[in-house]
């Protein structure tokens, strides 16, 4: 596997690799548009909420899944910040409908959005924007900027969500894996 910035990528030079392009956007943590969604609130996750995160993430994807051990591992990293693990709650149905996980790199003073999920039945209601804006608000004063990355060819169009939340940029990376 190799990772190549778009400026240095040529399909002819990497013809023997499978290319998965990723976007990377940034936010200056200024002019954060805070939204609200009727009946939905955001709470900080408790340490024993990891199974709930696993469930929400796995409900949100058809092409990948995470395990308890993987998410537990996030909590053991230098960048783990418990205030940046949040859950969206639907009060009418008393259930979790989405979640967000972000990291904080103390050395770079960078907030890094890792996971934003809304379960399929609740999509299209601006809950994703609510989760992102809440994470950005929590990063203010802590981080100097925030970043997010994701697959360019994702049917859920996460790049559009982040741009609606004030992220900008045109950074593109190619994750290249050898064809077998």
mmCIF file of C-alpha atoms in Angstrom:
data_model
loop_
_atom_site.group_PDB
_atom_site.id
_atom_site.type_symbol
_atom_site.label_atom_id
_atom_site.label_comp_id
_atom_site.label_asym_id
_atom_site.label_seq_id
_atom_site.Cartn_x
_atom_site.Cartn_y
_atom_site.Cartn_z
ATOM 1 C CA UNK A 1 0.000 0.000 0.000
ATOM 2 C CA UNK A 2 1.106 3.555 -0.633
ATOM 3 C CA UNK A 3 -0.452 6.969 -0.148
ATOM 4 C CA UNK A 4 0.064 9.633 -2.801
ATOM 5 C CA UNK A 5 -1.140 13.251 -2.843
ATOM 6 C CA UNK A 6 -3.156 14.185 -5.914
ATOM 7 C CA UNK A 7 -0.409 16.596 -7.065
ATOM 8 C CA UNK A 8 1.946 13.628 -7.407
ATOM 9 C CA UNK A 9 -0.553 11.069 -8.702
ATOM 10 C CA UNK A 10 -0.643 9.804 -12.262
ATOM 11 C CA UNK A 11 -2.834 6.885 -13.268
ATOM 12 C CA UNK A 12 -0.124 5.752 -15.706
ATOM 13 C CA UNK A 13 2.494 5.604 -12.931
ATOM 14 C CA UNK A 14 0.237 3.547 -10.649
ATOM 15 C CA UNK A 15 -1.585 1.396 -13.205
ATOM 16 C CA UNK A 16 -0.927 -1.784 -11.183
ATOM 17 C CA UNK A 17 -2.632 -0.370 -8.080
ATOM 18 C CA UNK A 18 -6.232 -0.148 -7.008
ATOM 19 C CA UNK A 19 -6.954 3.535 -6.325
ATOM 20 C CA UNK A 20 -9.254 4.703 -3.534
ATOM 21 C CA UNK A 21 -9.322 8.532 -3.501
ATOM 22 C CA UNK A 22 -9.924 10.338 -0.193
ATOM 23 C CA UNK A 23 -10.771 13.982 0.433
ATOM 24 C CA UNK A 24 -9.332 15.960 3.340
ATOM 25 C CA UNK A 25 -11.052 19.160 4.455
ATOM 26 C CA UNK A 26 -10.326 21.652 7.222
ATOM 27 C CA UNK A 27 -12.254 24.050 9.436
ATOM 28 C CA UNK A 28 -10.758 27.116 11.130
ATOM 29 C CA UNK A 29 -13.182 26.770 14.092
ATOM 30 C CA UNK A 30 -14.550 30.237 13.477
ATOM 31 C CA UNK A 31 -18.143 31.066 12.534
ATOM 32 C CA UNK A 32 -19.490 27.677 13.534
ATOM 33 C CA UNK A 33 -23.105 27.397 12.461
ATOM 34 C CA UNK A 34 -24.862 25.816 15.443
ATOM 35 C CA UNK A 35 -28.100 24.109 14.530
ATOM 36 C CA UNK A 36 -30.821 22.413 16.469
ATOM 37 C CA UNK A 37 -33.092 19.559 15.502
ATOM 38 C CA UNK A 38 -36.468 19.302 17.219
ATOM 39 C CA UNK A 39 -36.633 16.343 19.592
ATOM 40 C CA UNK A 40 -32.926 15.481 19.242
ATOM 41 C CA UNK A 41 -30.277 16.307 21.816
ATOM 42 C CA UNK A 42 -26.575 15.594 22.086
ATOM 43 C CA UNK A 43 -25.034 13.964 25.151
ATOM 44 C CA UNK A 44 -21.446 13.148 26.018
ATOM 45 C CA UNK A 45 -20.854 9.411 25.906
ATOM 46 C CA UNK A 46 -20.064 7.476 29.057
ATOM 47 C CA UNK A 47 -17.158 4.986 29.141
ATOM 48 C CA UNK A 48 -19.581 2.056 28.925
ATOM 49 C CA UNK A 49 -21.263 3.398 25.742
ATOM 50 C CA UNK A 50 -18.780 1.748 23.360
ATOM 51 C CA UNK A 51 -21.229 -1.095 22.497
ATOM 52 C CA UNK A 52 -23.784 1.577 21.524
ATOM 53 C CA UNK A 53 -21.224 3.227 19.211
ATOM 54 C CA UNK A 54 -20.441 -0.159 17.648
ATOM 55 C CA UNK A 55 -24.143 -0.751 17.041
ATOM 56 C CA UNK A 56 -24.774 2.691 15.496
ATOM 57 C CA UNK A 57 -21.699 2.504 13.262
ATOM 58 C CA UNK A 58 -22.512 -1.016 12.096
ATOM 59 C CA UNK A 59 -26.147 -0.073 11.373
ATOM 60 C CA UNK A 60 -24.871 2.834 9.273
ATOM 61 C CA UNK A 61 -22.740 0.856 6.810
ATOM 62 C CA UNK A 62 -23.316 -2.026 4.452
ATOM 63 C CA UNK A 63 -19.666 -2.331 3.398
ATOM 64 C CA UNK A 64 -17.789 -2.258 6.710
ATOM 65 C CA UNK A 65 -18.130 -3.025 10.373
ATOM 66 C CA UNK A 66 -16.285 -2.222 13.572
ATOM 67 C CA UNK A 67 -15.751 -4.224 16.724
ATOM 68 C CA UNK A 68 -15.821 -3.342 20.378
ATOM 69 C CA UNK A 69 -12.071 -3.960 20.505
ATOM 70 C CA UNK A 70 -11.398 -1.515 17.661
ATOM 71 C CA UNK A 71 -13.335 1.303 19.298
ATOM 72 C CA UNK A 72 -11.941 0.465 22.722
ATOM 73 C CA UNK A 73 -8.499 0.857 21.135
ATOM 74 C CA UNK A 74 -9.361 4.462 20.174
ATOM 75 C CA UNK A 75 -9.779 5.258 23.857
ATOM 76 C CA UNK A 76 -6.197 4.141 24.536
ATOM 77 C CA UNK A 77 -4.546 6.587 22.105
ATOM 78 C CA UNK A 78 -2.847 9.889 22.922
ATOM 79 C CA UNK A 79 -5.488 11.699 20.851
ATOM 80 C CA UNK A 80 -8.477 10.299 22.791
ATOM 81 C CA UNK A 81 -10.653 13.070 24.216
ATOM 82 C CA UNK A 82 -13.784 11.831 26.050
ATOM 83 C CA UNK A 83 -15.649 15.132 25.495
ATOM 84 C CA UNK A 84 -15.456 14.453 21.753
ATOM 85 C CA UNK A 85 -17.424 11.177 21.890
ATOM 86 C CA UNK A 86 -21.083 12.171 21.566
ATOM 87 C CA UNK A 87 -24.459 10.543 21.001
ATOM 88 C CA UNK A 88 -27.598 11.972 19.363
ATOM 89 C CA UNK A 89 -30.733 11.007 21.280
ATOM 90 C CA UNK A 90 -34.309 11.017 19.949
ATOM 91 C CA UNK A 91 -36.372 11.898 23.005
ATOM 92 C CA UNK A 92 -39.720 10.865 21.519
ATOM 93 C CA UNK A 93 -38.512 7.296 21.033
ATOM 94 C CA UNK A 94 -35.937 7.278 23.861
ATOM 95 C CA UNK A 95 -33.206 5.930 21.601
ATOM 96 C CA UNK A 96 -29.791 6.782 20.222
ATOM 97 C CA UNK A 97 -29.983 7.709 16.535
ATOM 98 C CA UNK A 98 -26.461 8.845 15.754
ATOM 99 C CA UNK A 99 -22.992 9.371 17.117
ATOM 100 C CA UNK A 100 -19.788 11.272 16.591
ATOM 101 C CA UNK A 101 -16.204 10.519 17.511
ATOM 102 C CA UNK A 102 -13.393 13.041 17.226
ATOM 103 C CA UNK A 103 -9.792 13.068 18.395
ATOM 104 C CA UNK A 104 -7.588 15.896 19.620
ATOM 105 C CA UNK A 105 -3.900 16.038 18.699
ATOM 106 C CA UNK A 106 -2.412 18.090 21.540
ATOM 107 C CA UNK A 107 0.888 18.653 19.750
ATOM 108 C CA UNK A 108 -0.667 20.023 16.555
ATOM 109 C CA UNK A 109 -3.720 21.424 18.373
ATOM 110 C CA UNK A 110 -5.831 19.714 15.727
ATOM 111 C CA UNK A 111 -9.331 18.376 16.160
ATOM 112 C CA UNK A 112 -9.857 15.327 13.945
ATOM 113 C CA UNK A 113 -13.341 14.124 13.122
ATOM 114 C CA UNK A 114 -13.174 10.332 12.847
ATOM 115 C CA UNK A 115 -16.746 8.985 12.780
ATOM 116 C CA UNK A 116 -20.091 10.670 12.126
ATOM 117 C CA UNK A 117 -23.015 8.292 11.827
ATOM 118 C CA UNK A 118 -26.770 8.596 11.718
ATOM 119 C CA UNK A 119 -28.773 5.379 11.532
ATOM 120 C CA UNK A 120 -30.556 5.025 8.179
ATOM 121 C CA UNK A 121 -34.098 5.577 9.475
ATOM 122 C CA UNK A 122 -33.097 9.037 10.779
ATOM 123 C CA UNK A 123 -31.101 10.335 7.812
ATOM 124 C CA UNK A 124 -32.142 13.476 5.989
ATOM 125 C CA UNK A 125 -33.181 15.304 9.179
ATOM 126 C CA UNK A 126 -29.968 17.354 9.688
ATOM 127 C CA UNK A 127 -28.844 15.150 12.580
ATOM 128 C CA UNK A 128 -25.433 14.696 10.932
ATOM 129 C CA UNK A 129 -25.041 18.478 10.787
ATOM 130 C CA UNK A 130 -26.088 18.696 14.425
ATOM 131 C CA UNK A 131 -23.417 16.156 15.442
ATOM 132 C CA UNK A 132 -20.674 17.858 13.393
ATOM 133 C CA UNK A 133 -21.543 21.348 14.665
ATOM 134 C CA UNK A 134 -21.564 20.102 18.265
ATOM 135 C CA UNK A 135 -18.112 18.553 17.841
ATOM 136 C CA UNK A 136 -16.777 21.764 16.278
ATOM 137 C CA UNK A 137 -18.240 23.798 19.152
ATOM 138 C CA UNK A 138 -16.565 21.490 21.678
ATOM 139 C CA UNK A 139 -13.223 21.813 19.851
ATOM 140 C CA UNK A 140 -13.323 25.625 20.027
ATOM 141 C CA UNK A 141 -10.779 26.881 22.535
ATOM 142 C CA UNK A 142 -9.117 23.476 22.582
ATOM 143 C CA UNK A 143 -7.979 23.080 18.975
ATOM 144 C CA UNK A 144 -6.713 25.672 16.516
ATOM 145 C CA UNK A 145 -8.366 23.911 13.580
ATOM 146 C CA UNK A 146 -10.267 20.752 12.697
ATOM 147 C CA UNK A 147 -9.866 18.260 9.859
ATOM 148 C CA UNK A 148 -11.909 15.471 8.380
ATOM 149 C CA UNK A 149 -11.266 12.955 5.636
ATOM 150 C CA UNK A 150 -13.291 10.332 3.863
ATOM 151 C CA UNK A 151 -13.762 8.307 0.717
ATOM 152 C CA UNK A 152 -14.516 10.402 -2.343
ATOM 153 C CA UNK A 153 -16.694 7.643 -3.820
ATOM 154 C CA UNK A 154 -18.984 7.235 -0.817
ATOM 155 C CA UNK A 155 -22.677 6.963 -1.697
ATOM 156 C CA UNK A 156 -23.608 8.777 1.525
ATOM 157 C CA UNK A 157 -21.746 11.914 0.284
ATOM 158 C CA UNK A 158 -20.093 12.838 3.590
ATOM 159 C CA UNK A 159 -18.026 15.539 1.874
ATOM 160 C CA UNK A 160 -21.221 17.521 1.237
ATOM 161 C CA UNK A 161 -22.193 17.226 4.904
ATOM 162 C CA UNK A 162 -18.843 18.631 6.012
ATOM 163 C CA UNK A 163 -18.946 21.464 3.488
ATOM 164 C CA UNK A 164 -22.433 22.419 4.771
ATOM 165 C CA UNK A 165 -20.837 22.614 8.227
ATOM 166 C CA UNK A 166 -18.139 25.070 7.083
ATOM 167 C CA UNK A 167 -15.278 22.754 6.120
ATOM 168 C CA UNK A 168 -13.313 23.768 3.049
ATOM 169 C CA UNK A 169 -10.412 22.711 0.881
ATOM 170 C CA UNK A 170 -9.631 20.621 -2.149
ATOM 171 C CA UNK A 171 -7.026 18.257 -0.731
ATOM 172 C CA UNK A 172 -7.139 14.838 -2.379
ATOM 173 C CA UNK A 173 -5.117 11.731 -1.521
ATOM 174 C CA UNK A 174 -4.937 8.389 -3.276
ATOM 175 C CA UNK A 175 -4.737 5.247 -1.151
ATOM 176 C CA UNK A 176 -3.147 2.735 -3.502
ATOM 177 C CA UNK A 177 -3.139 -1.011 -2.939
ATOM 178 C CA UNK A 178 -1.371 -3.512 -5.162
ATOM 179 C CA UNK A 179 -3.679 -5.464 -7.449
ATOM 180 C CA UNK A 180 -3.282 -9.209 -6.877
#
